[in-house]
XYZ file of C-alpha atoms in Angstrom:
515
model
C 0.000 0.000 0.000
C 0.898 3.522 -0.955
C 0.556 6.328 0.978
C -0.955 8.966 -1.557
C 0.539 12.007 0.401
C 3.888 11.623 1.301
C 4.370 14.970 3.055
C 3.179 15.650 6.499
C 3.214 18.743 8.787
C 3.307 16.160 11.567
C 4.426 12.512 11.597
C 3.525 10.751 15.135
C 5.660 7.615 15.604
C 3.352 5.462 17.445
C -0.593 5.088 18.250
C -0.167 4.190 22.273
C -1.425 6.017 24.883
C 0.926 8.961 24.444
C 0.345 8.995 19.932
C -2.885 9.058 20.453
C -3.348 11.804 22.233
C -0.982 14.205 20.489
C -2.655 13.351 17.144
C -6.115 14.465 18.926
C -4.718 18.006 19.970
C -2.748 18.384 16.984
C -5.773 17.757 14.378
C -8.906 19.900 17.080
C -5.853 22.687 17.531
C -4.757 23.235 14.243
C -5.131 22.967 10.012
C -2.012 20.620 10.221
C -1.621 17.407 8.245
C -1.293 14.824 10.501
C 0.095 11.396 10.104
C 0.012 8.651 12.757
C 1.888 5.333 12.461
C 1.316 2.198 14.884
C 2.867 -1.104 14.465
C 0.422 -2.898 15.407
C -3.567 -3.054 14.238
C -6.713 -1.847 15.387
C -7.743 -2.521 19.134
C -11.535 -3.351 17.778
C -13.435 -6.425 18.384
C -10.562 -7.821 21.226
C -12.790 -8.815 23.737
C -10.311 -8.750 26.295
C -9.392 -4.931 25.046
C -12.732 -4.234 25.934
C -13.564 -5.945 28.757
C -11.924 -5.092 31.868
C -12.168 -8.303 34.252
C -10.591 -10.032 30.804
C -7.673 -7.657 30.245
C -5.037 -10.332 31.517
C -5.670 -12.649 28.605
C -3.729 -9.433 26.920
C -0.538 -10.328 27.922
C 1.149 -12.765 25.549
C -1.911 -12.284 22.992
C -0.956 -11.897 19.019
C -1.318 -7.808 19.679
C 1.225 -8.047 22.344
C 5.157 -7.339 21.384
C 5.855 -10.004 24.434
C 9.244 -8.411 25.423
C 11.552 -10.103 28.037
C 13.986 -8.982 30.819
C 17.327 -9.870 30.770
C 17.652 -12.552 34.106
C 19.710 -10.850 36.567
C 21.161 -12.642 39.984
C 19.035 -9.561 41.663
C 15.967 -11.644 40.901
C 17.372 -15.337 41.281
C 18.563 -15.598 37.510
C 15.048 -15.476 36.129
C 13.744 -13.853 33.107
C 10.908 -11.407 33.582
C 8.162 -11.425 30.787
C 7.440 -7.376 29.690
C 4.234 -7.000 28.226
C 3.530 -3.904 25.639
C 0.673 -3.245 23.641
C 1.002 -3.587 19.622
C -2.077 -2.021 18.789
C -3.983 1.088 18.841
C -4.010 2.857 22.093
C -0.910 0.434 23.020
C -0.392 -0.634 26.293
C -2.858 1.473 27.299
C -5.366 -0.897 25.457
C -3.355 -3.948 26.994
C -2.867 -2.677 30.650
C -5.286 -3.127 34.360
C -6.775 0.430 33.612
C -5.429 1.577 36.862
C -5.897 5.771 36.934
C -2.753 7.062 39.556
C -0.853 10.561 39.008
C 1.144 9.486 41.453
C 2.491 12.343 44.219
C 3.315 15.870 43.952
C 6.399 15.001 45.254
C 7.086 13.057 41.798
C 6.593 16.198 39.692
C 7.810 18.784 42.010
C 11.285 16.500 42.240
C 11.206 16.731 37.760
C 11.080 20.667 38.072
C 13.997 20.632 40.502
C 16.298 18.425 38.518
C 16.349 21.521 36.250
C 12.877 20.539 34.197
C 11.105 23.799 34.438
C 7.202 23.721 34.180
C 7.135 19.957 35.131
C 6.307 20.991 38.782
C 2.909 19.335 39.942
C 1.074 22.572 40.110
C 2.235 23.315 36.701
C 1.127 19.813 35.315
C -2.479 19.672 37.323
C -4.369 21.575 34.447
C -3.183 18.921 32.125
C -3.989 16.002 34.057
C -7.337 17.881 34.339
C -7.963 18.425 31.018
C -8.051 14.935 29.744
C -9.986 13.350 32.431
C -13.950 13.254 32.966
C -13.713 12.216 36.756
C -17.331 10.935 38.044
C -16.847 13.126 40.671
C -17.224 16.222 38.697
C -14.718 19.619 38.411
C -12.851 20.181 41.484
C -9.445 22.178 42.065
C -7.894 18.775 41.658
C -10.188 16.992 39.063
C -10.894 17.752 35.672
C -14.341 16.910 34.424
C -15.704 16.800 30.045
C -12.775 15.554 29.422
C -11.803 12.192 26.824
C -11.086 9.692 29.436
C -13.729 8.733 31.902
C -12.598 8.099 35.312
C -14.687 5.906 37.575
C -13.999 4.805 41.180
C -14.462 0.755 41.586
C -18.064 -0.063 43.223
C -19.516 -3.314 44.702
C -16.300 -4.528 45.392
C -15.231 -7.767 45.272
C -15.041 -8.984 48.639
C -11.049 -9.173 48.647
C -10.668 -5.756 47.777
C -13.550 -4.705 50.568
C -11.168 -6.707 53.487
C -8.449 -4.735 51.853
C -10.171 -1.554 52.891
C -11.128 -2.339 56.726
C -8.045 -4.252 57.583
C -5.917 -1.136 56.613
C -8.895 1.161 58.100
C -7.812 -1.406 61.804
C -4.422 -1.584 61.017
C -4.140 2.917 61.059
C -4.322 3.552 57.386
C -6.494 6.809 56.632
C -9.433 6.521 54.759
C -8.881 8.553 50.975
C -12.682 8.919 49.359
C -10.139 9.628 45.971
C -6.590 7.839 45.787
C -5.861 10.842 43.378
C -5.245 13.522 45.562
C -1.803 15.041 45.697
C -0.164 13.277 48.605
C -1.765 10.249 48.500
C -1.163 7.907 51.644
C -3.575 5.988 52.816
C -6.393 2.658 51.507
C -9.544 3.707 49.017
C -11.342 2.275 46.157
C -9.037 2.262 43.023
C -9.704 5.397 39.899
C -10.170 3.031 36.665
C -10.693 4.533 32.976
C -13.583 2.871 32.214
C -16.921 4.157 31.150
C -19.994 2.350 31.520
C -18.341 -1.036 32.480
C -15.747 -0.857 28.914
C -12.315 0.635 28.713
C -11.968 3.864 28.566
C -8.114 3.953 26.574
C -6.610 6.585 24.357
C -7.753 4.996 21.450
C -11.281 4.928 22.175
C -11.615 8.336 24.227
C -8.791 10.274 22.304
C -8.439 9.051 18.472
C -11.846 7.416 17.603
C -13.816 10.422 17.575
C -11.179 12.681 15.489
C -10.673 8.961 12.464
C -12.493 10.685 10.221
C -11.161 14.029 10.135
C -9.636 15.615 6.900
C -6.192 16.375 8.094
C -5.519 12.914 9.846
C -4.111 9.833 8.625
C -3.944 6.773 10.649
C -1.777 3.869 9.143
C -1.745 0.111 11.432
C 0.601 -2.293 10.154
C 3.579 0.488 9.632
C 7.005 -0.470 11.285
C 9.292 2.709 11.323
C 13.121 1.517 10.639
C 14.928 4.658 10.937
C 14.432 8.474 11.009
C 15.840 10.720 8.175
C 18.177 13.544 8.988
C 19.572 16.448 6.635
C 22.457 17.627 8.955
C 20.972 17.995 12.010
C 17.541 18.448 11.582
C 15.101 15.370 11.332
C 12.863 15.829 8.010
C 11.002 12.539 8.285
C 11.215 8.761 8.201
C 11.715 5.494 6.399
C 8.614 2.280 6.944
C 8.044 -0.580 6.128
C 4.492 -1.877 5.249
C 3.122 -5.055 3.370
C 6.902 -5.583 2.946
C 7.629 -2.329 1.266
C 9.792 0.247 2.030
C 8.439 4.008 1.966
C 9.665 7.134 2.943
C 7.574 10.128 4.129
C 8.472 13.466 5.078
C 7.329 15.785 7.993
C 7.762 19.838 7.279
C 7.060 20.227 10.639
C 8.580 17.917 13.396
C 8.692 14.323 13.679
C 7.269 13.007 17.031
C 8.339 10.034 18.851
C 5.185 8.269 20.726
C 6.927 4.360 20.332
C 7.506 3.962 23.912
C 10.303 2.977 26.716
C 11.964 0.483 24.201
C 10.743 1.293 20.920
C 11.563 5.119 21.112
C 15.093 4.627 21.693
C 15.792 1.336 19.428
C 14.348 3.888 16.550
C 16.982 6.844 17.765
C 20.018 4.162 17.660
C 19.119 2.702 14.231
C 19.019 6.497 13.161
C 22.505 6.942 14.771
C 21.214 8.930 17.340
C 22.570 7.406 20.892
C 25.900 6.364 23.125
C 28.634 6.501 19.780
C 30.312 3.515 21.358
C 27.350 1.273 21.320
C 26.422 2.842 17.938
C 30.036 1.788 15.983
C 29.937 -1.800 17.724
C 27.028 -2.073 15.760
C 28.226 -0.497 12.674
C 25.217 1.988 12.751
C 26.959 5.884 11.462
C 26.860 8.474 14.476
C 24.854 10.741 13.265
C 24.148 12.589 17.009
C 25.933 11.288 19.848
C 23.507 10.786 23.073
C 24.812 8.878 25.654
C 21.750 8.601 27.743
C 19.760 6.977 24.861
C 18.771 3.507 25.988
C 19.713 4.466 29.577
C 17.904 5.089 32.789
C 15.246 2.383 32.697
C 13.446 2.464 35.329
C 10.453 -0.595 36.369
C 8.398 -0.644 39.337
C 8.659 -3.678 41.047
C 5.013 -6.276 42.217
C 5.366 -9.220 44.411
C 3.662 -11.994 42.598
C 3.449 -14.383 45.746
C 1.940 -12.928 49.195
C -1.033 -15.464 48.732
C -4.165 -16.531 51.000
C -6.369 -19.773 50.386
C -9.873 -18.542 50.758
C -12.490 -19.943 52.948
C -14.964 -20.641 50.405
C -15.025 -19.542 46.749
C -14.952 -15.813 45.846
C -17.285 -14.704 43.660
C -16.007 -14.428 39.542
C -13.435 -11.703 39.583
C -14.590 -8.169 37.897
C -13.799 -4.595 37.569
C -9.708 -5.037 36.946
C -9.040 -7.847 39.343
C -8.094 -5.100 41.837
C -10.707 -2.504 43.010
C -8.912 -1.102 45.730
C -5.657 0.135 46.638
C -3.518 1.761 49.617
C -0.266 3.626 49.581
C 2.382 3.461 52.709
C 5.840 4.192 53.680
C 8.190 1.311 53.742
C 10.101 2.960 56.653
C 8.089 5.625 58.860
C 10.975 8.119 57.773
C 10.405 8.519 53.675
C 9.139 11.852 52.959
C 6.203 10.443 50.373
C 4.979 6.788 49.986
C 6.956 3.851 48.269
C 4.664 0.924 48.447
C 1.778 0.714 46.689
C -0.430 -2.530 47.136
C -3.273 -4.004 44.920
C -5.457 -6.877 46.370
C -5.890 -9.686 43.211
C -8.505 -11.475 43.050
C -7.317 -14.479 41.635
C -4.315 -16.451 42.963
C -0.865 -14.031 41.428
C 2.672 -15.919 41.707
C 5.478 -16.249 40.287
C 6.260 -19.674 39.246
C 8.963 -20.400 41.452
C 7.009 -19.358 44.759
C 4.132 -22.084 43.156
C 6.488 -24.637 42.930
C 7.653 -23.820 46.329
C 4.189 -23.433 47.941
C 1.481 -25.395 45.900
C -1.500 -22.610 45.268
C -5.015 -23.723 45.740
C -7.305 -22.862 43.039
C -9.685 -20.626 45.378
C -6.706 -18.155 46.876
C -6.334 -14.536 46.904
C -3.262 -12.628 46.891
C -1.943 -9.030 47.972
C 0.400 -7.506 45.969
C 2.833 -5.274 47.671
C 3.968 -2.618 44.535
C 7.572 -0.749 44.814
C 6.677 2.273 43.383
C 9.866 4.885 44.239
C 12.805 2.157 42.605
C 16.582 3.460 43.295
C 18.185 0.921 40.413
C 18.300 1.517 36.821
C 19.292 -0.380 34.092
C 18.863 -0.014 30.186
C 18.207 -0.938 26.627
C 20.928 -1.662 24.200
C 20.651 -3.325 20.701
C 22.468 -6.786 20.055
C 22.236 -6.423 15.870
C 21.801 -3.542 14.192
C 18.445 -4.840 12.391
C 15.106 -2.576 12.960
C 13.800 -6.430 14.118
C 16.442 -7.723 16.032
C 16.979 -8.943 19.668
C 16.740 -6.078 22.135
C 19.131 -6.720 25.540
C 16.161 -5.113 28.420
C 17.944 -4.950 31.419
C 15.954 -3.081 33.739
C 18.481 -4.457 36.842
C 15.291 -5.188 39.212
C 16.474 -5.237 43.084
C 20.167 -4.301 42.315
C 20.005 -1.642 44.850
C 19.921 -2.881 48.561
C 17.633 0.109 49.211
C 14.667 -1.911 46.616
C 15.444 -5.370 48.434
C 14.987 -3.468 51.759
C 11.654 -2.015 51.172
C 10.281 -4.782 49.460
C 11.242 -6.921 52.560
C 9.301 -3.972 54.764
C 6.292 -4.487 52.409
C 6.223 -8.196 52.766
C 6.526 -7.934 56.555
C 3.384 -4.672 56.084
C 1.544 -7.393 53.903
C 1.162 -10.030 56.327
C 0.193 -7.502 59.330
C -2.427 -6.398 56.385
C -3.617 -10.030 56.317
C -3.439 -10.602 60.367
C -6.209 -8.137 60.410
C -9.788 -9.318 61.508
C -11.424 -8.563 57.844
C -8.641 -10.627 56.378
C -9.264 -13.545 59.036
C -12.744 -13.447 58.149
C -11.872 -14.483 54.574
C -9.015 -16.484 54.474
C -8.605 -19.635 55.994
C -4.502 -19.994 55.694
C -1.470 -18.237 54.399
C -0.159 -20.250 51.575
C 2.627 -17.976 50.408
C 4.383 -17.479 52.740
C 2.574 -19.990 55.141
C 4.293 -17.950 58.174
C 6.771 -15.341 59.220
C 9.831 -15.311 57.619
C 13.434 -14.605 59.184
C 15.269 -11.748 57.037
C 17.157 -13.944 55.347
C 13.994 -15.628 54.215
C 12.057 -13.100 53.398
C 14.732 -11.109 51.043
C 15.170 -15.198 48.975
C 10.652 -14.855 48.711
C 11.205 -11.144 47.491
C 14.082 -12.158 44.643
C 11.761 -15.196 43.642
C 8.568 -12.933 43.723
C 9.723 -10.027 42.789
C 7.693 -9.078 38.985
C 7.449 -5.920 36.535
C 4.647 -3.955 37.124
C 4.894 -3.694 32.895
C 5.740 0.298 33.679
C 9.299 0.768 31.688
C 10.207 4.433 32.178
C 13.315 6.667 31.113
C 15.152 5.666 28.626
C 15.085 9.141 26.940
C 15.425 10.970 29.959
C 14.173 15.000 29.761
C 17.588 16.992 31.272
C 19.913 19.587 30.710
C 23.179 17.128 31.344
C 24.968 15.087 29.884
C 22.856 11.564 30.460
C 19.234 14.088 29.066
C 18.263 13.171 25.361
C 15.441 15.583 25.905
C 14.812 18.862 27.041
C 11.929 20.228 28.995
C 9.828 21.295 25.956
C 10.881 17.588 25.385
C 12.659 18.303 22.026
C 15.445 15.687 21.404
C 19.154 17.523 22.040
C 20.837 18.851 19.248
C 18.332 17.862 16.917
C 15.310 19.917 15.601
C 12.285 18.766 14.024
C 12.510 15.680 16.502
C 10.787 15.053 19.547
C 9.710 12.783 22.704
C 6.329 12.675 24.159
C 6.239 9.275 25.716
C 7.145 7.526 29.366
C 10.998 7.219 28.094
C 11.264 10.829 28.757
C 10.232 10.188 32.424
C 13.401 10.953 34.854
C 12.571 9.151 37.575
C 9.140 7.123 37.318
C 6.169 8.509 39.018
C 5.007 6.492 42.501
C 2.019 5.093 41.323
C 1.075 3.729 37.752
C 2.441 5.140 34.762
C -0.443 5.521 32.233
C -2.420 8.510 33.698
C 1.574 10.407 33.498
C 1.603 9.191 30.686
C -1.073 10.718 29.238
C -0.031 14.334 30.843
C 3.074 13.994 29.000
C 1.257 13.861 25.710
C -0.684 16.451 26.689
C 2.436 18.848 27.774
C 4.024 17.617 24.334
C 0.698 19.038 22.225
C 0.457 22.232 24.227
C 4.599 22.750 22.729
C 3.656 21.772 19.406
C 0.704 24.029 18.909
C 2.456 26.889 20.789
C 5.445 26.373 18.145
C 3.370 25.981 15.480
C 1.554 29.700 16.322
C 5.161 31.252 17.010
């Protein structure tokens, strides 16, 4: 297939959560010619897309791009599965629909690295502006907005013991987990509107498919970007086996994601020069923070209870409630962030340690503020080749430490009297642990949360790729607007940031385009 207009004001690399949005603003805010390229195909008719008690048959589906982690002693040599969407709205049509900004802290901490205008009172209007919280306006939620934000009701019974053991155990009581300092248990914020995923594709892109200036293409894999000196004029596809190459007057805009944005700057020769000549790829910009930084929150797939009788059929997003703490009474902001599951979640070496029954339950203690990076490098210099995803899980003492704390916080959760009431044993762990126990059950538990982060960090130094109108150093025409250019990952989930970043990103591009 060829494209019958090969030039482009805009070309967005990438119809995830981020693409989508910036092709939205672009095409309401302006008479641009838009062009938006995804990978993968449309997100219609996936049931499990759709449905939100079904979105776990996503991972490992055909529209998944079923990355791995590199094994790492850190984690008892395993390999860690990484799920990412390949399909419109991307992992944000793939993920558990969980709506967290995170803290102010998070934000506040991007301004004072030297990112100024990422502070949390500068982002709030954007994370207003795209939501349509049931609640309605307030000075903290934004209501009209593309993506409908619900609260989880009639909760599952798990999720309900969830709430009244922490409510016994001293936890506050937060009516909305999205207020700025979030600490405390409450019924989780889901995009979802009337029982159906609420995702970028559906609330952002589907309602602007038809419009004039906007052209969507599925099935498009982007092998490099092409640069006249140093300004990026457009890029090189492939589709139905056939190489094209279109052109962007305007800028070029990166949406790929944590892995895919910075494969597609090293094949272009933009990244470390070292890595770049091993592979025989020309330096065309030297970056030596691309494919650097990654960041992962970390989930325990193993703190599971055998129930006393059978729960009812899991719904909502398997979660419905949640509950930020401190690790150590000290932090200045939360670490931990748990999730109640209401189906049995472990890794497969704490199974084969402690046999699961079919009718268990599990809390999931989340490390949300991660101290250890790792990174992305290419092993071939192919557009399809093997990726080395090293994201270094638990190589800082600090992450083994406070995962321990949450495992020990996890089973005082459980001890509760609303937790006794529904479980009739601990199966994983069946008791206490010593410390030396407990830090071998966090390195065999220990999961991604599927949030990669970073690895085109926004900065002024020398690691940055990006700057804080998130336009790629020493480049123009090219920029980020994606979770890569995250420099530390938020404290909660990473699509709702996500989707401010996108946001931020359009607001640039339309304020360029005027000046």
């Amino acid at each position: 297939m060829k494209i019958e207009q090969g030039h482009f004001d805009y070309v967005i690399v990438g119809a995830g959560t981020a693409g989508c949005v910036v092709a939205r603003r672009l095409v309401e805010g302006s008479d641009a010619r838009v062009l938006l390229i995804e990978a993968g195909g449309s997100d219609e008719g996936i049931a499990s897309i759709s449905h939100p008690a079904r979105w776990l048959e996503n991972i490992g589906a055909a529209h998944d791009w079923s990355y791995a982690y590199e094994s790492s002693p850190h984690v008892d040599n395993r390999a860690l599965f990484l799920s990412r969407g390949k399909v419109l709205g991307g992992s944000g049509s793939t993920n558990g629909m969980i709506w967290a900004r995170g803290n102010r802290a998070d934000y506040d901490g991007w301004a004072a690295a030297g990112n100024a205008g990422w502070d949390f009172d500068s982002v709030l209007p954007l994370f207003k502006k795209s939501e349509d919280w049931e609640g309605g306006a307030s000075a903290f939620r934004g209501a009209g907005g593309p993506i409908r934000i619900e609260r989880a009701r009639q909760l599952n019974p798990v999720a309900a013991a969830l709430i009244d053991a922490c409510g016994t155990y001293g936890m506050p009581y937060l009516e909305d987990v999205n207020v700025p300092h979030p600490e405390g248990v409450g019924p989780i914020n889901m995009n979802v509107r009337e029982g159906t995923r609420c995702g970028t594709a559906r609330a952002f892109l589907q309602p602007v498919r038809g419009h004039a200036n906007l052209t969507v293409l599925t099935g498009a894999q982007v092998v490099s970007l092409t640069l006249s000196g140093t300004r990026c004029t457009g890029l090189e596809l492939l589709m139905a086996g056939e190489r094209q190459v279109l052109h962007a007057s305007r800028e070029v805009i990166l949406c790929a994601g944590t892995i895919d944005t910075p494969r597609l700057l090293m094949l272009s020769g933009i990244g470390p020069a070292e890595d770049l000549r091993r592979l025989d790829i020309p330096v065309a910009a030297a970056l030596a923070g691309v494919g650097q930084n990654l960041q992962e929150h970390v989930i325990l797939a193993g703190l599971c209870f055998e129930a006393k009788q059978p729960l009812p059929p899991p719904h909502h997003n398997l979660v419905d409630s949640t509950f930020f703490w401190k690790s150590r009474a000290s932090l200045p902001v939360p670490d931990l962030m748990f999730v109640p599951v209401q189906l049995p979640y472990v890794s497969a070496e704490i199974a084969a340690q402690y046999p699961v029954p079919s009718h268990s339950f599990c809390l999931a203690p989340g490390l949300v503020r991660v101290q250890s990076r790792g990174h992305v490098r290419m092993k071939t210099a192919r557009h399809d080749g093997p990726l080395e995803i090293q994201p270094r899980l638990l190589a800082e003492q600090a992450d083994v430490d406070a995962l321990v704390a949450g495992l020990e916080l996890g089973l005082d959760i459980a001890s509760q009297p609303a937790f006794r009431e529904i479980a009739h044993r601990w199966v994983a762990p069946p008791k206490r642990l010593s410390r030396e126990e407990a830090v071998a059950f966090v390195r065999r538990a220990s999961s991604p949360y599927f949030h990669p982060v970073g690895t085109c960090a926004m900065g002024s130094g020398e690691a940055a790729v990006v700057d804080a109108r998130l336009r790629v150093h020493g480049l123009e025409g090219l920029r980020i607007a994606d979770a890569s250019v995250m420099p530390t990952i938020p404290s909660a989930g990473t699509l709702a940031p996500t989707v401010m970043i996108a946001e931020f990103a359009s607001r640039q591009l339309l304020a360029d385009r005027v000046g």
